[in-house]
mmCIF file with all atom_site columns, C-alpha atoms in Angstrom:
data_model
loop_
_atom_site.group_PDB
_atom_site.id
_atom_site.type_symbol
_atom_site.label_atom_id
_atom_site.label_alt_id
_atom_site.label_comp_id
_atom_site.label_asym_id
_atom_site.label_entity_id
_atom_site.label_seq_id
_atom_site.pdbx_PDB_ins_code
_atom_site.Cartn_x
_atom_site.Cartn_y
_atom_site.Cartn_z
_atom_site.occupancy
_atom_site.B_iso_or_equiv
_atom_site.pdbx_formal_charge
_atom_site.auth_seq_id
_atom_site.auth_comp_id
_atom_site.auth_asym_id
_atom_site.auth_atom_id
_atom_site.pdbx_PDB_model_num
ATOM 1   C CA . UNK P 1 1   ? 136.407 124.630 175.293 1.00 90.00 ? 1   UNK P CA 1
ATOM 2   C CA . UNK P 1 2   ? 133.743 123.267 178.001 1.00 96.00 ? 2   UNK P CA 1
ATOM 3   C CA . UNK P 1 3   ? 130.546 125.037 178.303 1.00 96.00 ? 3   UNK P CA 1
ATOM 4   C CA . UNK P 1 4   ? 128.975 126.105 181.663 1.00 96.00 ? 4   UNK P CA 1
ATOM 5   C CA . UNK P 1 5   ? 125.621 127.381 182.651 1.00 94.00 ? 5   UNK P CA 1
ATOM 6   C CA . UNK P 1 6   ? 125.697 129.642 185.816 1.00 95.00 ? 6   UNK P CA 1
ATOM 7   C CA . UNK P 1 7   ? 122.687 131.063 187.685 1.00 92.00 ? 7   UNK P CA 1
ATOM 8   C CA . UNK P 1 8   ? 122.788 134.839 188.639 1.00 92.00 ? 8   UNK P CA 1
ATOM 9   C CA . UNK P 1 9   ? 119.885 134.823 191.434 1.00 87.00 ? 9   UNK P CA 1
ATOM 10  C CA . UNK P 1 10  ? 121.208 134.996 194.865 1.00 80.00 ? 10  UNK P CA 1
ATOM 11  C CA . UNK P 1 11  ? 118.945 133.095 197.611 1.00 74.00 ? 11  UNK P CA 1
ATOM 12  C CA . UNK P 1 12  ? 120.440 135.805 200.184 1.00 73.00 ? 12  UNK P CA 1
ATOM 13  C CA . UNK P 1 13  ? 117.312 137.378 202.408 1.00 67.00 ? 13  UNK P CA 1
ATOM 14  C CA . UNK P 1 14  ? 115.952 139.179 200.573 1.00 77.00 ? 14  UNK P CA 1
ATOM 15  C CA . UNK P 1 15  ? 116.640 137.125 197.236 1.00 75.00 ? 15  UNK P CA 1
ATOM 16  C CA . UNK P 1 16  ? 118.620 138.896 194.725 1.00 83.00 ? 16  UNK P CA 1
ATOM 17  C CA . UNK P 1 17  ? 119.209 138.951 190.957 1.00 88.00 ? 17  UNK P CA 1
ATOM 18  C CA . UNK P 1 18  ? 122.204 139.514 190.030 1.00 92.00 ? 18  UNK P CA 1
ATOM 19  C CA . UNK P 1 19  ? 122.347 139.284 186.283 1.00 95.00 ? 19  UNK P CA 1
ATOM 20  C CA . UNK P 1 20  ? 123.079 143.338 185.761 1.00 95.00 ? 20  UNK P CA 1
ATOM 21  C CA . UNK P 1 21  ? 126.022 143.131 188.186 1.00 95.00 ? 21  UNK P CA 1
ATOM 22  C CA . UNK P 1 22  ? 127.128 139.981 186.282 1.00 96.00 ? 22  UNK P CA 1
ATOM 23  C CA . UNK P 1 23  ? 127.250 141.785 182.796 1.00 97.00 ? 23  UNK P CA 1
ATOM 24  C CA . UNK P 1 24  ? 128.200 145.452 184.126 1.00 97.00 ? 24  UNK P CA 1
ATOM 25  C CA . UNK P 1 25  ? 131.493 144.455 186.034 1.00 97.00 ? 25  UNK P CA 1
ATOM 26  C CA . UNK P 1 26  ? 132.261 141.265 183.441 1.00 98.00 ? 26  UNK P CA 1
ATOM 27  C CA . UNK P 1 27  ? 132.484 139.054 186.297 1.00 98.00 ? 27  UNK P CA 1
ATOM 28  C CA . UNK P 1 28  ? 130.110 135.289 187.122 1.00 97.00 ? 28  UNK P CA 1
ATOM 29  C CA . UNK P 1 29  ? 130.082 134.512 191.055 1.00 94.00 ? 29  UNK P CA 1
ATOM 30  C CA . UNK P 1 30  ? 128.744 131.736 192.395 1.00 91.00 ? 30  UNK P CA 1
ATOM 31  C CA . UNK P 1 31  ? 126.479 133.001 195.481 1.00 83.00 ? 31  UNK P CA 1
ATOM 32  C CA . UNK P 1 32  ? 126.060 129.872 197.582 1.00 79.00 ? 32  UNK P CA 1
ATOM 33  C CA . UNK P 1 33  ? 128.386 129.086 200.583 1.00 81.00 ? 33  UNK P CA 1
ATOM 34  C CA . UNK P 1 34  ? 130.679 126.576 199.350 1.00 81.00 ? 34  UNK P CA 1
ATOM 35  C CA . UNK P 1 35  ? 131.368 124.864 202.793 1.00 83.00 ? 35  UNK P CA 1
ATOM 36  C CA . UNK P 1 36  ? 127.862 123.898 202.549 1.00 85.00 ? 36  UNK P CA 1
ATOM 37  C CA . UNK P 1 37  ? 128.027 122.765 198.985 1.00 84.00 ? 37  UNK P CA 1
ATOM 38  C CA . UNK P 1 38  ? 131.205 120.971 198.191 1.00 87.00 ? 38  UNK P CA 1
ATOM 39  C CA . UNK P 1 39  ? 130.191 120.044 194.674 1.00 89.00 ? 39  UNK P CA 1
ATOM 40  C CA . UNK P 1 40  ? 130.341 123.314 193.381 1.00 88.00 ? 40  UNK P CA 1
ATOM 41  C CA . UNK P 1 41  ? 133.181 123.911 194.985 1.00 87.00 ? 41  UNK P CA 1
ATOM 42  C CA . UNK P 1 42  ? 135.106 121.195 193.280 1.00 91.00 ? 42  UNK P CA 1
ATOM 43  C CA . UNK P 1 43  ? 133.204 121.856 189.906 1.00 92.00 ? 43  UNK P CA 1
ATOM 44  C CA . UNK P 1 44  ? 134.315 125.162 189.680 1.00 93.00 ? 44  UNK P CA 1
ATOM 45  C CA . UNK P 1 45  ? 137.660 124.376 189.827 1.00 95.00 ? 45  UNK P CA 1
ATOM 46  C CA . UNK P 1 46  ? 136.992 122.924 186.300 1.00 97.00 ? 46  UNK P CA 1
ATOM 47  C CA . UNK P 1 47  ? 136.228 125.931 184.881 1.00 97.00 ? 47  UNK P CA 1
ATOM 48  C CA . UNK P 1 48  ? 139.422 127.320 182.362 1.00 98.00 ? 48  UNK P CA 1
ATOM 49  C CA . UNK P 1 49  ? 140.129 130.392 180.375 1.00 98.00 ? 49  UNK P CA 1
ATOM 50  C CA . UNK P 1 50  ? 138.504 129.913 177.112 1.00 98.00 ? 50  UNK P CA 1
ATOM 51  C CA . UNK P 1 51  ? 135.301 128.223 178.189 1.00 98.00 ? 51  UNK P CA 1
ATOM 52  C CA . UNK P 1 52  ? 132.407 129.500 177.234 1.00 98.00 ? 52  UNK P CA 1
ATOM 53  C CA . UNK P 1 53  ? 129.826 130.367 180.047 1.00 98.00 ? 53  UNK P CA 1
ATOM 54  C CA . UNK P 1 54  ? 126.417 131.025 179.898 1.00 96.00 ? 54  UNK P CA 1
ATOM 55  C CA . UNK P 1 55  ? 123.549 133.070 182.508 1.00 96.00 ? 55  UNK P CA 1
ATOM 56  C CA . UNK P 1 56  ? 120.846 130.863 182.704 1.00 94.00 ? 56  UNK P CA 1
ATOM 57  C CA . UNK P 1 57  ? 117.854 130.719 184.568 1.00 89.00 ? 57  UNK P CA 1
ATOM 58  C CA . UNK P 1 58  ? 115.509 127.682 185.143 1.00 84.00 ? 58  UNK P CA 1
ATOM 59  C CA . UNK P 1 59  ? 114.225 126.712 188.181 1.00 73.00 ? 59  UNK P CA 1
ATOM 60  C CA . UNK P 1 60  ? 112.336 123.605 187.255 1.00 73.00 ? 60  UNK P CA 1
ATOM 61  C CA . UNK P 1 61  ? 112.194 121.265 184.586 1.00 76.00 ? 61  UNK P CA 1
ATOM 62  C CA . UNK P 1 62  ? 108.981 122.020 183.193 1.00 79.00 ? 62  UNK P CA 1
ATOM 63  C CA . UNK P 1 63  ? 110.242 125.505 182.234 1.00 83.00 ? 63  UNK P CA 1
ATOM 64  C CA . UNK P 1 64  ? 112.484 126.248 179.401 1.00 87.00 ? 64  UNK P CA 1
ATOM 65  C CA . UNK P 1 65  ? 116.271 126.760 179.698 1.00 90.00 ? 65  UNK P CA 1
ATOM 66  C CA . UNK P 1 66  ? 116.452 131.033 179.620 1.00 92.00 ? 66  UNK P CA 1
ATOM 67  C CA . UNK P 1 67  ? 119.613 132.389 178.793 1.00 94.00 ? 67  UNK P CA 1
ATOM 68  C CA . UNK P 1 68  ? 120.613 135.908 179.807 1.00 95.00 ? 68  UNK P CA 1
ATOM 69  C CA . UNK P 1 69  ? 123.855 136.417 178.956 1.00 96.00 ? 69  UNK P CA 1
ATOM 70  C CA . UNK P 1 70  ? 126.611 134.281 176.881 1.00 97.00 ? 70  UNK P CA 1
ATOM 71  C CA . UNK P 1 71  ? 130.641 134.952 177.600 1.00 98.00 ? 71  UNK P CA 1
ATOM 72  C CA . UNK P 1 72  ? 134.126 133.636 177.590 1.00 98.00 ? 72  UNK P CA 1
ATOM 73  C CA . UNK P 1 73  ? 136.128 132.726 180.703 1.00 98.00 ? 73  UNK P CA 1
ATOM 74  C CA . UNK P 1 74  ? 139.335 135.105 180.702 1.00 98.00 ? 74  UNK P CA 1
ATOM 75  C CA . UNK P 1 75  ? 140.379 134.572 184.376 1.00 98.00 ? 75  UNK P CA 1
ATOM 76  C CA . UNK P 1 76  ? 139.288 131.406 185.964 1.00 96.00 ? 76  UNK P CA 1
ATOM 77  C CA . UNK P 1 77  ? 141.103 131.930 189.131 1.00 95.00 ? 77  UNK P CA 1
ATOM 78  C CA . UNK P 1 78  ? 138.338 132.713 191.713 1.00 93.00 ? 78  UNK P CA 1
ATOM 79  C CA . UNK P 1 79  ? 138.904 135.852 194.014 1.00 94.00 ? 79  UNK P CA 1
ATOM 80  C CA . UNK P 1 80  ? 137.216 138.490 195.750 1.00 94.00 ? 80  UNK P CA 1
ATOM 81  C CA . UNK P 1 81  ? 138.472 140.916 193.261 1.00 95.00 ? 81  UNK P CA 1
ATOM 82  C CA . UNK P 1 82  ? 135.854 139.325 190.768 1.00 94.00 ? 82  UNK P CA 1
ATOM 83  C CA . UNK P 1 83  ? 133.390 138.830 193.414 1.00 90.00 ? 83  UNK P CA 1
ATOM 84  C CA . UNK P 1 84  ? 130.300 139.936 194.779 1.00 91.00 ? 84  UNK P CA 1
ATOM 85  C CA . UNK P 1 85  ? 130.033 141.062 198.405 1.00 88.00 ? 85  UNK P CA 1
ATOM 86  C CA . UNK P 1 86  ? 131.906 137.936 200.166 1.00 87.00 ? 86  UNK P CA 1
ATOM 87  C CA . UNK P 1 87  ? 131.634 135.651 197.560 1.00 89.00 ? 87  UNK P CA 1
ATOM 88  C CA . UNK P 1 88  ? 134.406 135.002 194.897 1.00 92.00 ? 88  UNK P CA 1
ATOM 89  C CA . UNK P 1 89  ? 134.070 135.166 191.211 1.00 95.00 ? 89  UNK P CA 1
ATOM 90  C CA . UNK P 1 90  ? 135.795 134.733 187.909 1.00 97.00 ? 90  UNK P CA 1
ATOM 91  C CA . UNK P 1 91  ? 136.625 137.622 185.225 1.00 98.00 ? 91  UNK P CA 1
ATOM 92  C CA . UNK P 1 92  ? 134.048 137.066 181.991 1.00 98.00 ? 92  UNK P CA 1
ATOM 93  C CA . UNK P 1 93  ? 134.243 138.794 178.975 1.00 98.00 ? 93  UNK P CA 1
ATOM 94  C CA . UNK P 1 94  ? 130.571 138.845 178.199 1.00 97.00 ? 94  UNK P CA 1
ATOM 95  C CA . UNK P 1 95  ? 129.883 138.714 174.512 1.00 96.00 ? 95  UNK P CA 1
ATOM 96  C CA . UNK P 1 96  ? 126.140 138.855 174.103 1.00 95.00 ? 96  UNK P CA 1
ATOM 97  C CA . UNK P 1 97  ? 124.015 140.529 176.879 1.00 95.00 ? 97  UNK P CA 1
ATOM 98  C CA . UNK P 1 98  ? 120.257 138.949 176.572 1.00 94.00 ? 98  UNK P CA 1
ATOM 99  C CA . UNK P 1 99  ? 118.909 139.913 179.915 1.00 91.00 ? 99  UNK P CA 1
ATOM 100 C CA . UNK P 1 100 ? 115.859 142.173 180.180 1.00 86.00 ? 100 UNK P CA 1
ATOM 101 C CA . UNK P 1 101 ? 113.465 141.133 177.334 1.00 86.00 ? 101 UNK P CA 1
ATOM 102 C CA . UNK P 1 102 ? 116.273 140.111 175.200 1.00 85.00 ? 102 UNK P CA 1
ATOM 103 C CA . UNK P 1 103 ? 116.510 136.910 176.627 1.00 89.00 ? 103 UNK P CA 1
ATOM 104 C CA . UNK P 1 104 ? 116.473 133.771 174.671 1.00 90.00 ? 104 UNK P CA 1
ATOM 105 C CA . UNK P 1 105 ? 114.222 130.376 175.811 1.00 90.00 ? 105 UNK P CA 1
ATOM 106 C CA . UNK P 1 106 ? 115.676 126.935 174.819 1.00 91.00 ? 106 UNK P CA 1
ATOM 107 C CA . UNK P 1 107 ? 113.882 123.884 175.064 1.00 86.00 ? 107 UNK P CA 1
ATOM 108 C CA . UNK P 1 108 ? 116.323 121.376 176.778 1.00 84.00 ? 108 UNK P CA 1
ATOM 109 C CA . UNK P 1 109 ? 116.201 118.011 178.229 1.00 80.00 ? 109 UNK P CA 1
ATOM 110 C CA . UNK P 1 110 ? 114.987 117.289 181.809 1.00 71.00 ? 110 UNK P CA 1
ATOM 111 C CA . UNK P 1 111 ? 118.384 116.022 183.107 1.00 68.00 ? 111 UNK P CA 1
ATOM 112 C CA . UNK P 1 112 ? 120.649 116.745 186.074 1.00 62.00 ? 112 UNK P CA 1
ATOM 113 C CA . UNK P 1 113 ? 122.291 120.130 185.983 1.00 67.00 ? 113 UNK P CA 1
ATOM 114 C CA . UNK P 1 114 ? 120.433 122.863 184.261 1.00 73.00 ? 114 UNK P CA 1
ATOM 115 C CA . UNK P 1 115 ? 118.119 123.882 187.301 1.00 72.00 ? 115 UNK P CA 1
ATOM 116 C CA . UNK P 1 116 ? 121.609 123.840 189.511 1.00 78.00 ? 116 UNK P CA 1
ATOM 117 C CA . UNK P 1 117 ? 123.836 126.814 189.939 1.00 86.00 ? 117 UNK P CA 1
ATOM 118 C CA . UNK P 1 118 ? 126.529 125.737 187.929 1.00 92.00 ? 118 UNK P CA 1
ATOM 119 C CA . UNK P 1 119 ? 126.589 123.082 185.710 1.00 91.00 ? 119 UNK P CA 1
ATOM 120 C CA . UNK P 1 120 ? 128.415 121.564 182.576 1.00 94.00 ? 120 UNK P CA 1
ATOM 121 C CA . UNK P 1 121 ? 126.303 121.746 179.179 1.00 94.00 ? 121 UNK P CA 1
ATOM 122 C CA . UNK P 1 122 ? 126.598 118.611 177.099 1.00 93.00 ? 122 UNK P CA 1
ATOM 123 C CA . UNK P 1 123 ? 123.629 118.389 175.055 1.00 91.00 ? 123 UNK P CA 1
ATOM 124 C CA . UNK P 1 124 ? 124.322 119.336 171.415 1.00 93.00 ? 124 UNK P CA 1
ATOM 125 C CA . UNK P 1 125 ? 121.048 120.983 170.758 1.00 92.00 ? 125 UNK P CA 1
ATOM 126 C CA . UNK P 1 126 ? 121.275 123.151 173.592 1.00 92.00 ? 126 UNK P CA 1
ATOM 127 C CA . UNK P 1 127 ? 124.484 124.161 173.016 1.00 93.00 ? 127 UNK P CA 1
ATOM 128 C CA . UNK P 1 128 ? 124.276 124.880 169.188 1.00 94.00 ? 128 UNK P CA 1
ATOM 129 C CA . UNK P 1 129 ? 121.283 127.270 170.244 1.00 92.00 ? 129 UNK P CA 1
ATOM 130 C CA . UNK P 1 130 ? 123.462 128.988 172.583 1.00 93.00 ? 130 UNK P CA 1
ATOM 131 C CA . UNK P 1 131 ? 126.105 129.318 169.992 1.00 93.00 ? 131 UNK P CA 1
ATOM 132 C CA . UNK P 1 132 ? 123.068 130.551 167.492 1.00 91.00 ? 132 UNK P CA 1
ATOM 133 C CA . UNK P 1 133 ? 121.777 133.214 169.659 1.00 90.00 ? 133 UNK P CA 1
ATOM 134 C CA . UNK P 1 134 ? 125.430 134.928 169.945 1.00 87.00 ? 134 UNK P CA 1
ATOM 135 C CA . UNK P 1 135 ? 125.021 136.160 166.498 1.00 79.00 ? 135 UNK P CA 1
ATOM 136 C CA . UNK P 1 136 ? 121.011 136.493 165.919 1.00 65.00 ? 136 UNK P CA 1
ATOM 137 C CA . UNK P 1 137 ? 118.899 139.084 167.934 1.00 55.00 ? 137 UNK P CA 1
ATOM 138 C CA . UNK P 1 138 ? 116.412 136.031 168.490 1.00 48.00 ? 138 UNK P CA 1
ATOM 139 C CA . UNK P 1 139 ? 117.329 132.756 167.624 1.00 46.00 ? 139 UNK P CA 1
ATOM 140 C CA . UNK P 1 140 ? 114.551 130.185 166.466 1.00 48.00 ? 140 UNK P CA 1
ATOM 141 C CA . UNK P 1 141 ? 115.359 126.865 167.854 1.00 48.00 ? 141 UNK P CA 1
ATOM 142 C CA . UNK P 1 142 ? 116.855 124.381 165.784 1.00 47.00 ? 142 UNK P CA 1
ATOM 143 C CA . UNK P 1 143 ? 116.929 120.716 166.997 1.00 47.00 ? 143 UNK P CA 1
ATOM 144 C CA . UNK P 1 144 ? 119.323 118.169 166.065 1.00 46.00 ? 144 UNK P CA 1
#
């Protein structure tokens, strides 16, 4: 199982927060034009059914990693039927809704990935805190 972080803030005009859309519709979408972001196009091919995915927010490394939802990928075949407007998406069973004031903030290392639209999380302490937040309303951070 791989653990993925995905952003849910579209930089369209006007900018749009689509966290609620993700959670209500059981999907996850990359809002960027993939022809301009080939790295994202390749990275999304690595997502498989059964992978854990979390909705995250982190715009700069001085801020904590904010978790807004945690789910399991059920269909990793990117298509418009799971999409938003003209963007393809995947099917996700959202296990935990942490949107609104229920979000979880996690201190995360300042390394490549967590400020990007889609990335694979590999830090053991961050992974443990994400998993802990599945069964706790608000989890206390645990460092390894």
